mmCIF file with all atom_site columns, C-alpha atoms in Angstrom:
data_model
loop_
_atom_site.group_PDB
_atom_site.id
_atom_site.type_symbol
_atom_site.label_atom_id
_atom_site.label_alt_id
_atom_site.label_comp_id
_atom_site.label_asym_id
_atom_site.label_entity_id
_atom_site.label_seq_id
_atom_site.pdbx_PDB_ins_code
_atom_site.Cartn_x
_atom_site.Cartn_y
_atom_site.Cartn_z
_atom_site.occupancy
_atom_site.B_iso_or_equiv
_atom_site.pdbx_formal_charge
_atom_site.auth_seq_id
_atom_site.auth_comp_id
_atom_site.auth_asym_id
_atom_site.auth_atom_id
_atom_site.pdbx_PDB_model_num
ATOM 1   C CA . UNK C 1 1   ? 30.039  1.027   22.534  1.00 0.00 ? 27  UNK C CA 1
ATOM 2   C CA . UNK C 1 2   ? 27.133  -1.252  21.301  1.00 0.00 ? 28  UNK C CA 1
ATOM 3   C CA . UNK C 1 3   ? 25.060  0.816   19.115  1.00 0.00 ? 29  UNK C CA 1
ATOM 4   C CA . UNK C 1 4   ? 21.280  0.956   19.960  1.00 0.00 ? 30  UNK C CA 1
ATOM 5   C CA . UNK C 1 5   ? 18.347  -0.012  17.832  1.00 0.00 ? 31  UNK C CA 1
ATOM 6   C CA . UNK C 1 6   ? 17.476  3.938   16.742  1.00 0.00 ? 32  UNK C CA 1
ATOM 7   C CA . UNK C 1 7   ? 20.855  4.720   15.897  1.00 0.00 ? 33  UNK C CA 1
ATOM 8   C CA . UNK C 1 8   ? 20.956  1.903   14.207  1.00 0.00 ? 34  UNK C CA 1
ATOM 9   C CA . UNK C 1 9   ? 18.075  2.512   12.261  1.00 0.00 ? 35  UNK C CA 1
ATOM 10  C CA . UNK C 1 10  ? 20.112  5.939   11.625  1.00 0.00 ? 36  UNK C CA 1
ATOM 11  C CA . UNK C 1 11  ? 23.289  4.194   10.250  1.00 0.00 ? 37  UNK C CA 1
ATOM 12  C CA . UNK C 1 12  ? 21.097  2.442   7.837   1.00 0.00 ? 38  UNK C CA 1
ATOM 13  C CA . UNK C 1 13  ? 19.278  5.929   6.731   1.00 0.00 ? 39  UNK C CA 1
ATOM 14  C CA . UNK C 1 14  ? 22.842  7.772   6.161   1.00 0.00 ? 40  UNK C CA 1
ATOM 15  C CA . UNK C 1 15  ? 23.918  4.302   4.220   1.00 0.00 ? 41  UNK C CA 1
ATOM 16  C CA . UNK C 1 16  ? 21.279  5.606   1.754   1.00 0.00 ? 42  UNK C CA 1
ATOM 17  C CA . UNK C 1 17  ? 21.724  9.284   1.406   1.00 0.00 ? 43  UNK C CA 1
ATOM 18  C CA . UNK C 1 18  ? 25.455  7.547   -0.409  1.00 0.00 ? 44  UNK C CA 1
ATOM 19  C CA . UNK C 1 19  ? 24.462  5.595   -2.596  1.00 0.00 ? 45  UNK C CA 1
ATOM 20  C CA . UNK C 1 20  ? 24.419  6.652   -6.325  1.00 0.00 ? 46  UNK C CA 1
ATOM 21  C CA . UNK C 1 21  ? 21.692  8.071   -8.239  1.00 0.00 ? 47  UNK C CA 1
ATOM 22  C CA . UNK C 1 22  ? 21.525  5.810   -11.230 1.00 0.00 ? 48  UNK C CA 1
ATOM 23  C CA . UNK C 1 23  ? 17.972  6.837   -12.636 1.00 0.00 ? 49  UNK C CA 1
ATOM 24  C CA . UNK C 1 24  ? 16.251  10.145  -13.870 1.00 0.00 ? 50  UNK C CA 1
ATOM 25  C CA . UNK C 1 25  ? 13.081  10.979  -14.808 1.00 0.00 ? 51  UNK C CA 1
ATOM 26  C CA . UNK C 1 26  ? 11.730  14.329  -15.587 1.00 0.00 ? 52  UNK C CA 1
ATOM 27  C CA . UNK C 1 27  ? 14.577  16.229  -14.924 1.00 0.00 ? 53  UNK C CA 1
ATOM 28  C CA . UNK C 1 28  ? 15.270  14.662  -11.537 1.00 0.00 ? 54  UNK C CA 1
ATOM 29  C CA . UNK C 1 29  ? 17.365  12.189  -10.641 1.00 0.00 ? 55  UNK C CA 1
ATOM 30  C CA . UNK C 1 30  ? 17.015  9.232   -8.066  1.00 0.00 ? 56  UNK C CA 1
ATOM 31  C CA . UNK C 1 31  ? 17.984  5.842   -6.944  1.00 0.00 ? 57  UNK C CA 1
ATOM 32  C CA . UNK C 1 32  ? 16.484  2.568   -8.230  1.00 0.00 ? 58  UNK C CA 1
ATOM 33  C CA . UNK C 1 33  ? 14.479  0.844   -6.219  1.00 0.00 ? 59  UNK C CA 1
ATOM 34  C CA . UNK C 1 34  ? 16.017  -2.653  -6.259  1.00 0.00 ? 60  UNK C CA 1
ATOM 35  C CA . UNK C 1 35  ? 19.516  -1.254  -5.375  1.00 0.00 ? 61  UNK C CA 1
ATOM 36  C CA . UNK C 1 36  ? 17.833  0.357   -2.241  1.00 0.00 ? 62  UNK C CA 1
ATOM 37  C CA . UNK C 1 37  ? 16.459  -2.625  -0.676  1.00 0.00 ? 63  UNK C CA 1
ATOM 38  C CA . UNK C 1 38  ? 19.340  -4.084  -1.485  1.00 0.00 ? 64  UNK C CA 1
ATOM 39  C CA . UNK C 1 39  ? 21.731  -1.694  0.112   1.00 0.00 ? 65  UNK C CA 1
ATOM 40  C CA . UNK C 1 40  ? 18.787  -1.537  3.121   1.00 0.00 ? 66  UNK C CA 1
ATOM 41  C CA . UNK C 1 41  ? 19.588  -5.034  3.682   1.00 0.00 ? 67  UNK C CA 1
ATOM 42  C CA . UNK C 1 42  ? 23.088  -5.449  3.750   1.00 0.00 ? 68  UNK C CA 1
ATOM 43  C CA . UNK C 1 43  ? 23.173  -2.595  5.847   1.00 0.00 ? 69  UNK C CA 1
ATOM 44  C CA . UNK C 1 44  ? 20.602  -4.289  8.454   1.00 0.00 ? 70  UNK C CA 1
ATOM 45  C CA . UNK C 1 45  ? 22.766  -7.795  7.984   1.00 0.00 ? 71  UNK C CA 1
ATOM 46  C CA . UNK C 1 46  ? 25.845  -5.611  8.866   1.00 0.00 ? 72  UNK C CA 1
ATOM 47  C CA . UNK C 1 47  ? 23.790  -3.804  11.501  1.00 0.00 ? 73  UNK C CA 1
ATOM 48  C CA . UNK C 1 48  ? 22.349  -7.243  13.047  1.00 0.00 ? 74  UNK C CA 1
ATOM 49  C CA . UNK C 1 49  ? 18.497  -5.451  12.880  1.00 0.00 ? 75  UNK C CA 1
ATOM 50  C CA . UNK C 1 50  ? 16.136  -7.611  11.825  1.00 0.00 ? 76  UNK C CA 1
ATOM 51  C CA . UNK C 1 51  ? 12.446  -6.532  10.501  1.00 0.00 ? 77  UNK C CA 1
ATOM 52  C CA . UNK C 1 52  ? 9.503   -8.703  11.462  1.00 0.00 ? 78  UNK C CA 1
ATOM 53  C CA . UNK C 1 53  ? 6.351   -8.815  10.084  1.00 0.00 ? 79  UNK C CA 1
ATOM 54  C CA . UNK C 1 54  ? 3.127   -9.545  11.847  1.00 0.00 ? 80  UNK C CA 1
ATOM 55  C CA . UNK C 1 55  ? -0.508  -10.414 10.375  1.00 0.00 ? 81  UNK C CA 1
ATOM 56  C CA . UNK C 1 56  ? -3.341  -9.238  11.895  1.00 0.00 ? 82  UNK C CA 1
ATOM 57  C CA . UNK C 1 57  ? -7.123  -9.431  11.318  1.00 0.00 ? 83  UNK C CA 1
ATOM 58  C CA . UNK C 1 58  ? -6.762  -10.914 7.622   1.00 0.00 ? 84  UNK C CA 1
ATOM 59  C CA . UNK C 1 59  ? -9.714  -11.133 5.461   1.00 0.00 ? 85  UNK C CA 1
ATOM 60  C CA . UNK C 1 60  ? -10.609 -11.678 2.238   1.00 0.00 ? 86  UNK C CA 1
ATOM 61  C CA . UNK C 1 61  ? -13.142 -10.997 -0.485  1.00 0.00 ? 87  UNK C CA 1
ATOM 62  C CA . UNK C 1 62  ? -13.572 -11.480 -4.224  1.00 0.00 ? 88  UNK C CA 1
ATOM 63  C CA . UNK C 1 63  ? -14.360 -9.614  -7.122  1.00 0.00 ? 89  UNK C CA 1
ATOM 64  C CA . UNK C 1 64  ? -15.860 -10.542 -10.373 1.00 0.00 ? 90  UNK C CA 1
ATOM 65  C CA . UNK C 1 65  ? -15.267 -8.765  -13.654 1.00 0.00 ? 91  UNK C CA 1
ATOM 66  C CA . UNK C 1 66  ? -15.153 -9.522  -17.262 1.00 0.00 ? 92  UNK C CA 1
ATOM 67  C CA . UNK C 1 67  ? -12.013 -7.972  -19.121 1.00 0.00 ? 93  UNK C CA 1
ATOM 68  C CA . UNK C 1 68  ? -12.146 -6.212  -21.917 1.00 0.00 ? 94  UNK C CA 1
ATOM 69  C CA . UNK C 1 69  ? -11.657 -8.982  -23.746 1.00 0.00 ? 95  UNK C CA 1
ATOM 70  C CA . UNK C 1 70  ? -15.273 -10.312 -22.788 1.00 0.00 ? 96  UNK C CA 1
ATOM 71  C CA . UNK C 1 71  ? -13.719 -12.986 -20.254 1.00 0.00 ? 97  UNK C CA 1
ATOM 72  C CA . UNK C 1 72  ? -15.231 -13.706 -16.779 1.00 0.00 ? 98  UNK C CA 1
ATOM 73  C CA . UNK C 1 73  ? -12.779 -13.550 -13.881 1.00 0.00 ? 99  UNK C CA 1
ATOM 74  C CA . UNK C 1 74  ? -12.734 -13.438 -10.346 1.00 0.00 ? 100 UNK C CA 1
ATOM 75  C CA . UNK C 1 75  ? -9.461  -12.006 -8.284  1.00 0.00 ? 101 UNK C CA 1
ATOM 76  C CA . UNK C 1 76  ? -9.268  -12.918 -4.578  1.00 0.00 ? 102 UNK C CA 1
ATOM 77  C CA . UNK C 1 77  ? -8.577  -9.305  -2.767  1.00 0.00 ? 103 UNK C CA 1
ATOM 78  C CA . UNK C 1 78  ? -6.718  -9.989  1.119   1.00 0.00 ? 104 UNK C CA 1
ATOM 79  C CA . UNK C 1 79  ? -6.754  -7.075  3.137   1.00 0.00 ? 105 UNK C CA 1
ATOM 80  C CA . UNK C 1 80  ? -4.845  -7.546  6.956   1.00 0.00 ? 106 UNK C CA 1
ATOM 81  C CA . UNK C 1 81  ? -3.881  -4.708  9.737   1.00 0.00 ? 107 UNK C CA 1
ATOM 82  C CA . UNK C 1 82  ? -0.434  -5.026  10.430  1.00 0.00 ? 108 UNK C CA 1
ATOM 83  C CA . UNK C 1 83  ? 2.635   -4.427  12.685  1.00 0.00 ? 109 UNK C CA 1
ATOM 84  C CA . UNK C 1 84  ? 6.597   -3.971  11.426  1.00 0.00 ? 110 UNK C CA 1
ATOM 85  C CA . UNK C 1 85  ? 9.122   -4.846  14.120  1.00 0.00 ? 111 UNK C CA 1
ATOM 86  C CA . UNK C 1 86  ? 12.592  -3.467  14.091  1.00 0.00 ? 112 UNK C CA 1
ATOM 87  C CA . UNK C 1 87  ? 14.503  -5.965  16.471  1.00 0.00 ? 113 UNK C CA 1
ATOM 88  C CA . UNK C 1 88  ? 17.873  -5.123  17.624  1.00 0.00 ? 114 UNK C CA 1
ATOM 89  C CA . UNK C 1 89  ? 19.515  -8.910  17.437  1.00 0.00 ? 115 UNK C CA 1
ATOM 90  C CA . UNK C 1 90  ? 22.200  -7.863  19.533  1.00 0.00 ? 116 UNK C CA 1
ATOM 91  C CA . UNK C 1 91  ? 19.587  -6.771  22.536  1.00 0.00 ? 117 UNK C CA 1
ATOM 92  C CA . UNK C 1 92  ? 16.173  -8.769  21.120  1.00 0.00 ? 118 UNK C CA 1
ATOM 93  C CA . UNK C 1 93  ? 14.671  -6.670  23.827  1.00 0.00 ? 119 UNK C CA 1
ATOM 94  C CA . UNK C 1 94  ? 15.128  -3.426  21.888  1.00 0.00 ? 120 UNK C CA 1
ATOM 95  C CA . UNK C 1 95  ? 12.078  -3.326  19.330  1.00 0.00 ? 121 UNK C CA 1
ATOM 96  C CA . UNK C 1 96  ? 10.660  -0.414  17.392  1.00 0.00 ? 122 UNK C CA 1
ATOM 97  C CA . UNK C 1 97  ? 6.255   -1.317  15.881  1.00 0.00 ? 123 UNK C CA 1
ATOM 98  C CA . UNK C 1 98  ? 5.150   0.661   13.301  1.00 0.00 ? 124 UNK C CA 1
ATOM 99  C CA . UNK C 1 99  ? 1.495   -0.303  12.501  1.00 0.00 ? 125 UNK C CA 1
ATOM 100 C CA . UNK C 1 100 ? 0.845   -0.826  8.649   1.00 0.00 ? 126 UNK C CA 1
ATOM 101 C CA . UNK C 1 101 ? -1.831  -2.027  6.107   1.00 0.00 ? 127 UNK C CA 1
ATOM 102 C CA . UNK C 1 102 ? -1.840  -4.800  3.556   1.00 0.00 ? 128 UNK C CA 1
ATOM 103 C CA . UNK C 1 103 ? -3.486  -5.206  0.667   1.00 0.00 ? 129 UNK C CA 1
ATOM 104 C CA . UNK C 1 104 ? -3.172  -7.852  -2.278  1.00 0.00 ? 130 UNK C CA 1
ATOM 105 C CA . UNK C 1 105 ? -5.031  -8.910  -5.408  1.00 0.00 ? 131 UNK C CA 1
ATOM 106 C CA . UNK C 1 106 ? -4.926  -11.888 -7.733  1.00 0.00 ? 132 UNK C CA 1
ATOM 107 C CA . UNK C 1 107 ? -6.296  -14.674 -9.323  1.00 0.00 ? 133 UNK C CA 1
ATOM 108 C CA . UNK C 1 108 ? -5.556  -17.171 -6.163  1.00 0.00 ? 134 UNK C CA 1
ATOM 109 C CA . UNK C 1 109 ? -5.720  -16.121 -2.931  1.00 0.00 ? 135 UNK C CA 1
ATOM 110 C CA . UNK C 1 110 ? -2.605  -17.566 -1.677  1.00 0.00 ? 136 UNK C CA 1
ATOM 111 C CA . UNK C 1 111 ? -0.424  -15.069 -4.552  1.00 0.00 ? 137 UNK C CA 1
ATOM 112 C CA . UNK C 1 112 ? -2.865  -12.464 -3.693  1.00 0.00 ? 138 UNK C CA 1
ATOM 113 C CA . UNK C 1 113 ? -1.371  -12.500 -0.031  1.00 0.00 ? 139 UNK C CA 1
ATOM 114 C CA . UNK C 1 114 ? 2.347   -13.629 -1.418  1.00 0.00 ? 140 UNK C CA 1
ATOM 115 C CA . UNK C 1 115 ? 1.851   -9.961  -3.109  1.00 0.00 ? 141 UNK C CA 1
ATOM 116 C CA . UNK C 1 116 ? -0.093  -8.238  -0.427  1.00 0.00 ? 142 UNK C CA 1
ATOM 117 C CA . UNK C 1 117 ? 3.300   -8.846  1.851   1.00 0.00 ? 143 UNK C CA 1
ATOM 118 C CA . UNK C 1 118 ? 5.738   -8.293  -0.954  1.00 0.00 ? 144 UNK C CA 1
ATOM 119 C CA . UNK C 1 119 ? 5.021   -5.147  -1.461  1.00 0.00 ? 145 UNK C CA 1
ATOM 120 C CA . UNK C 1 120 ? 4.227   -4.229  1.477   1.00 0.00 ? 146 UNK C CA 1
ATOM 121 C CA . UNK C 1 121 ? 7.582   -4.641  2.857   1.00 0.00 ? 147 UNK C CA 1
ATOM 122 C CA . UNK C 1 122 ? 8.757   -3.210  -0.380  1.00 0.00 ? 148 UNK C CA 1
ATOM 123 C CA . UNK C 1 123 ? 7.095   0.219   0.369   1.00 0.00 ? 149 UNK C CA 1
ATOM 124 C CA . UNK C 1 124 ? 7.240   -0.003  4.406   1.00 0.00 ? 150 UNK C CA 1
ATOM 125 C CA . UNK C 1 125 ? 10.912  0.022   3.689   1.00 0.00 ? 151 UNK C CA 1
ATOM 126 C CA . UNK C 1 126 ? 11.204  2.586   1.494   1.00 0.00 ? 152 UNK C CA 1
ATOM 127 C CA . UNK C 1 127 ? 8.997   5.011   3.142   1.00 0.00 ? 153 UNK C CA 1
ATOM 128 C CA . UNK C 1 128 ? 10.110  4.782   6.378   1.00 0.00 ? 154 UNK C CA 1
ATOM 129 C CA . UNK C 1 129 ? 13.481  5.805   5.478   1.00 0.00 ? 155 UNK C CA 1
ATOM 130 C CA . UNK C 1 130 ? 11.912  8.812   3.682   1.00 0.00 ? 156 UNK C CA 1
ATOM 131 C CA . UNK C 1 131 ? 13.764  8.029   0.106   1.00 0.00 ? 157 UNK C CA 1
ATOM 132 C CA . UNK C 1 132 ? 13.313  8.721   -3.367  1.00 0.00 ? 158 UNK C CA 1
ATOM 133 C CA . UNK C 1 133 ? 12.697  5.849   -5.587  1.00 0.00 ? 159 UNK C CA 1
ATOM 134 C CA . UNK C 1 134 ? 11.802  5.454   -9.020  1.00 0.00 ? 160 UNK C CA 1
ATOM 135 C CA . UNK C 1 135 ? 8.771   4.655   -11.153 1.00 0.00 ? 161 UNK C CA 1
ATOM 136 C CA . UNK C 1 136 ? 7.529   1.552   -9.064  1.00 0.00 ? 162 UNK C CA 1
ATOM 137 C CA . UNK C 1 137 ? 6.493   4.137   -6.569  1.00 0.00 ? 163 UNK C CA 1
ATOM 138 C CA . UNK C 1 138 ? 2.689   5.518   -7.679  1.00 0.00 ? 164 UNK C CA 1
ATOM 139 C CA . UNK C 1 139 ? 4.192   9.361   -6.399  1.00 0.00 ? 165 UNK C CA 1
ATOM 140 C CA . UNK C 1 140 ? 7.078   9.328   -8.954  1.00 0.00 ? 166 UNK C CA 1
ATOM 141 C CA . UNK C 1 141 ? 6.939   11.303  -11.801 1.00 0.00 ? 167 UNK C CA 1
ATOM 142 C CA . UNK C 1 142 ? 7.122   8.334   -14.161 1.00 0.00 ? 168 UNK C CA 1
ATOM 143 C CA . UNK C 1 143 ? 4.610   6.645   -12.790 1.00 0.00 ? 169 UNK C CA 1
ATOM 144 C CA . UNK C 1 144 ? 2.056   10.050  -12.852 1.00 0.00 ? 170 UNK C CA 1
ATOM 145 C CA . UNK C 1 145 ? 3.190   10.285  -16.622 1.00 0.00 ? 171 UNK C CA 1
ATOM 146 C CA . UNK C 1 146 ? 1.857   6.601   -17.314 1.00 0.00 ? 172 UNK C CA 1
ATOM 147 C CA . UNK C 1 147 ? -1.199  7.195   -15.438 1.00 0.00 ? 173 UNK C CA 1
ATOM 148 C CA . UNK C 1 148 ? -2.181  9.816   -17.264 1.00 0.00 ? 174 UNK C CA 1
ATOM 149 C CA . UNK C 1 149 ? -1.723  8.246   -20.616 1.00 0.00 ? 175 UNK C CA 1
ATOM 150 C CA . UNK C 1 150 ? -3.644  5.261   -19.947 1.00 0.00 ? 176 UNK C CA 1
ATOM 151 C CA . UNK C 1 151 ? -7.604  5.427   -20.647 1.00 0.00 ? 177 UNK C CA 1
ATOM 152 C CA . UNK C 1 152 ? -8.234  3.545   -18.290 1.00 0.00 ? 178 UNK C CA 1
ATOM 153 C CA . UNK C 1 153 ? -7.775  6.167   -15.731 1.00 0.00 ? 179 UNK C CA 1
ATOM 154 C CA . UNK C 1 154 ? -9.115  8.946   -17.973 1.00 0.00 ? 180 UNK C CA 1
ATOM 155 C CA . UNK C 1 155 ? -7.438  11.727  -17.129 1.00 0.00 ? 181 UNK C CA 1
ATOM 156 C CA . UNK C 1 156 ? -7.637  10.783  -12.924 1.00 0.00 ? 182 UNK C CA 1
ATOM 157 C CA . UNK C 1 157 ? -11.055 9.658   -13.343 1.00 0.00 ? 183 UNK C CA 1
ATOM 158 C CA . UNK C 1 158 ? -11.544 6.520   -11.176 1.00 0.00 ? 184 UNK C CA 1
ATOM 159 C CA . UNK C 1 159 ? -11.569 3.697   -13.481 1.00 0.00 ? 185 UNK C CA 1
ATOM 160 C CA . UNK C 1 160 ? -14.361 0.989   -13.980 1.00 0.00 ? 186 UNK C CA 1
ATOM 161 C CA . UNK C 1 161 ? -13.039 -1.555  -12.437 1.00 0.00 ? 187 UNK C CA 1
ATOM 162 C CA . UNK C 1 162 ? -12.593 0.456   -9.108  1.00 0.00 ? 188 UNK C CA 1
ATOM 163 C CA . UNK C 1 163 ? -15.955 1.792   -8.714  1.00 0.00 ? 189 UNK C CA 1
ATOM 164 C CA . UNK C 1 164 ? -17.413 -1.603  -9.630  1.00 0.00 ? 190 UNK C CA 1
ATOM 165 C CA . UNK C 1 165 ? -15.900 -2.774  -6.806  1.00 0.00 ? 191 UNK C CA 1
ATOM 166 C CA . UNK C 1 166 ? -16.792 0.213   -5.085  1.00 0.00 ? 192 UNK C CA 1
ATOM 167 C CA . UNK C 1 167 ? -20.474 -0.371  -5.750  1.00 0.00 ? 193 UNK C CA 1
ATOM 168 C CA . UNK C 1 168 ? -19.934 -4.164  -4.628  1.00 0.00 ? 194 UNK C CA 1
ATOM 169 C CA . UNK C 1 169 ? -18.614 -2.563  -1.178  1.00 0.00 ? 195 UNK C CA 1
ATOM 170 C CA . UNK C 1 170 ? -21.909 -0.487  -0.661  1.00 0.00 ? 196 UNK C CA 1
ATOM 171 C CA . UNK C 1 171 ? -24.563 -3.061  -1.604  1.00 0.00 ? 197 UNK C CA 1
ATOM 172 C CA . UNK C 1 172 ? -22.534 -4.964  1.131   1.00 0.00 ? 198 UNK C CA 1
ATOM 173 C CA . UNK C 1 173 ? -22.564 -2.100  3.193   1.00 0.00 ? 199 UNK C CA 1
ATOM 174 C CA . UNK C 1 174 ? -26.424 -1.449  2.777   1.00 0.00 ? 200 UNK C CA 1
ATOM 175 C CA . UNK C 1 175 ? -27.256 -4.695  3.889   1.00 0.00 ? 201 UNK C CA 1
ATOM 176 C CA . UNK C 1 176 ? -25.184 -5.529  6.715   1.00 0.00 ? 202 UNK C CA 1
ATOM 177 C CA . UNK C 1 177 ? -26.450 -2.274  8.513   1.00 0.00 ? 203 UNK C CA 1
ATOM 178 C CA . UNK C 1 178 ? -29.914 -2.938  7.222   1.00 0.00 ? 204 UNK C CA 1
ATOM 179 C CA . UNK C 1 179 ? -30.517 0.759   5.708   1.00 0.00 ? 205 UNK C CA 1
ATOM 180 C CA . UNK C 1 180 ? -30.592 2.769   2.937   1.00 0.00 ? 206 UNK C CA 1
ATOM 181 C CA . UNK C 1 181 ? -28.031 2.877   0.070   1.00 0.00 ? 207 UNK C CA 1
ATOM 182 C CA . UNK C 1 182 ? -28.560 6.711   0.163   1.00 0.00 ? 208 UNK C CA 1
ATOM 183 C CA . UNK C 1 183 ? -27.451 7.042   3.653   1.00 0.00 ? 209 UNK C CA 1
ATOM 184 C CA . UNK C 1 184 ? -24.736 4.544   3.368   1.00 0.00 ? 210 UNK C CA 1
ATOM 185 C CA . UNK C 1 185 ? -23.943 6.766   0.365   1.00 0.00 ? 211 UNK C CA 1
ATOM 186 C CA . UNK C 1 186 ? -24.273 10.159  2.497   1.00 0.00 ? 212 UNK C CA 1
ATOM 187 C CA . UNK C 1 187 ? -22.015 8.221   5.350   1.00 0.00 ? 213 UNK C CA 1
ATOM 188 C CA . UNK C 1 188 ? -19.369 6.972   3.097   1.00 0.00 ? 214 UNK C CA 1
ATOM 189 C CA . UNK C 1 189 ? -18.903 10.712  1.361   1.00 0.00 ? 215 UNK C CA 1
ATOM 190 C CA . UNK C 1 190 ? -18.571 12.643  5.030   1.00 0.00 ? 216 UNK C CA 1
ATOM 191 C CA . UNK C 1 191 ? -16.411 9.970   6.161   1.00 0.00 ? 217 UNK C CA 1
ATOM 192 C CA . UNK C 1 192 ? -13.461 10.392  3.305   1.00 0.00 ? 218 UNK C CA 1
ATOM 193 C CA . UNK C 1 193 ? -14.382 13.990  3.177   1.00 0.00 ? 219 UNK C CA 1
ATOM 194 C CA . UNK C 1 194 ? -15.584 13.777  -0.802  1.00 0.00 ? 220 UNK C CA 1
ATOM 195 C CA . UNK C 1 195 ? -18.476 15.554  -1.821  1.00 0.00 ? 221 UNK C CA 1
ATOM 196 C CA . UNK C 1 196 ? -19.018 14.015  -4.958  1.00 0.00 ? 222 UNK C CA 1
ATOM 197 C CA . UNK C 1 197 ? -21.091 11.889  -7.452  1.00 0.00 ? 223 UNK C CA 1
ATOM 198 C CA . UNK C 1 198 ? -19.560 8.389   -8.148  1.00 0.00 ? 224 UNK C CA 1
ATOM 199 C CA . UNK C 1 199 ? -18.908 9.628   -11.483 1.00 0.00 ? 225 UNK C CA 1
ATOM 200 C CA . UNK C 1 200 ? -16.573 12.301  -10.525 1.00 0.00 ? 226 UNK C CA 1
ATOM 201 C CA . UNK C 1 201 ? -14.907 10.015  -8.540  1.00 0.00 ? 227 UNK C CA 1
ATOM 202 C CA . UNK C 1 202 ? -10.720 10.126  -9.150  1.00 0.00 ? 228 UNK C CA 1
ATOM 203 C CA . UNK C 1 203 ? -9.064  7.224   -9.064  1.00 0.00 ? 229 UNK C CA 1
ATOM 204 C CA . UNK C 1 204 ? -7.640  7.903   -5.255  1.00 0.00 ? 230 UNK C CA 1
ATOM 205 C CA . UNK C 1 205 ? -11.021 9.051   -4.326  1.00 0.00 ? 231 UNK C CA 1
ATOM 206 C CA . UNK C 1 206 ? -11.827 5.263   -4.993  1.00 0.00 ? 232 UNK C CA 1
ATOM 207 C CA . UNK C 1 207 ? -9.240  4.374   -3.616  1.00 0.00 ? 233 UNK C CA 1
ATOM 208 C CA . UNK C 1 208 ? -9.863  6.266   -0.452  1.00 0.00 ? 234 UNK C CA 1
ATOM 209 C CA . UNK C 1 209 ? -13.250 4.959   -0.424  1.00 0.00 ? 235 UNK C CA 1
ATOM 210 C CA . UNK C 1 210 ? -12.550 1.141   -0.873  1.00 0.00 ? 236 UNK C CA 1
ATOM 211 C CA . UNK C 1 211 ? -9.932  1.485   2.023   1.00 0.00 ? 237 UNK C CA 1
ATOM 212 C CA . UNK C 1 212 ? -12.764 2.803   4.546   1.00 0.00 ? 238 UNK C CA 1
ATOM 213 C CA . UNK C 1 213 ? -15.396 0.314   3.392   1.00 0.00 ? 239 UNK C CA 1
ATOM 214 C CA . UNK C 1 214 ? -12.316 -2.590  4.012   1.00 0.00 ? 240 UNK C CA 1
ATOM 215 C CA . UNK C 1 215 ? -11.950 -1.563  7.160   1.00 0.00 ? 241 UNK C CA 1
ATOM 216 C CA . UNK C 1 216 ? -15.164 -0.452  8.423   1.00 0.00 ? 242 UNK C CA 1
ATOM 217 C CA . UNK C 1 217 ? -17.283 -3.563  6.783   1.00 0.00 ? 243 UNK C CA 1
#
């Protein structure tokens, strides 16, 4: 009997829990993530399921900054609602939507999108099959361990270049709804549930933050 999109989408979930853990970090072990999207795949080739993305309500902004090397630049940021479809190609009228987010940055819009999608798939795919991975993902261990040695997070703090931008957001902010940067301020803190000076902000406090103003512009 013809298998049906779910189960299908179960076949490819216990094709995972076999393959071999060929990383470790901290004690723990885990699969890479390259040789999970590729066993994903060959698994949904075998399967006939195909994923389909669809773009919704794209924007864009930019974002000027000088590095630390005293250079101007400006980074195009895209930022789109979106939809994954699981098709069924063996009964195209079995499909499974999962709404999602993107979110890309670089110094031309058209590889800021290019990434916004790349890794968006990337961690759609791992995520919704509820696996490990390795130090690409920003919950891993390694990844924690980097951030944490880098000064330009300062021990969590949010760094400059995200409450820049963050700043950017609320002038923005102030003067699309024609009021006061205090109670855009006030608004923005009850809304992401952070009672905090900007200064105190961590790094996904800012992060937190840009995401609302994206949306909510």
């Amino acid at each position: 009997m013809e298998k049906n999109l779910h189960q299908k989408l179960v076949e490819i979930r216990k094709s995972i829990a076999s393959l071999k853990k060929d990383g470790s970090s901290h004690g723990y072990t885990y699969v890479k993530g390259e040789q999970l999207l590729t066993a994903i795949k060959e698994k949904m080739d075998e399967l006939e399921v195909i994923l389909m993305p669809q773009v919704n309500d794209q924007s864009h902004s930019t974002y000027d900054y000088t590095t630390s090397g005293g250079k101007d630049k400006t980074d195009f940021i895209v930022t789109a609602s979106m939809r994954y479809v699981w098709i069924n190609a063996s009964e195209p009228q079995q499909t499974l939507e999962i709404p999602w987010q993107l979110l890309g940055q670089q110094d031309d819009i058209s590889k800021a999108f290019g990434s916004g999608l790349t890794y968006s798939e990337r961690y759609f795919l791992l995520k919704f099959f509820g696996v490990p991975t390795d130090s690409d993902d920003p919950d891993s261990g390694e990844n924690t361990k980097r951030i944490k040695g880098s000064s330009s997070f300062n021990n969590g703090l949010a760094s400059q270049k995200q409450k820049n931008y963050l700043k950017k957001l609320l002038v923005e902010k102030q003067k699309k709804n024609g009021t006061t940067s205090e109670i855009v301020w006030k608004t923005l803190q009850k809304r992401i549930e952070v009672q905090k000076s900007l200064d105190q902000f961590t790094s996904h406090d800012a992060s937190k933050a840009i995401e609302y103003l994206q949306v909510h512009k």
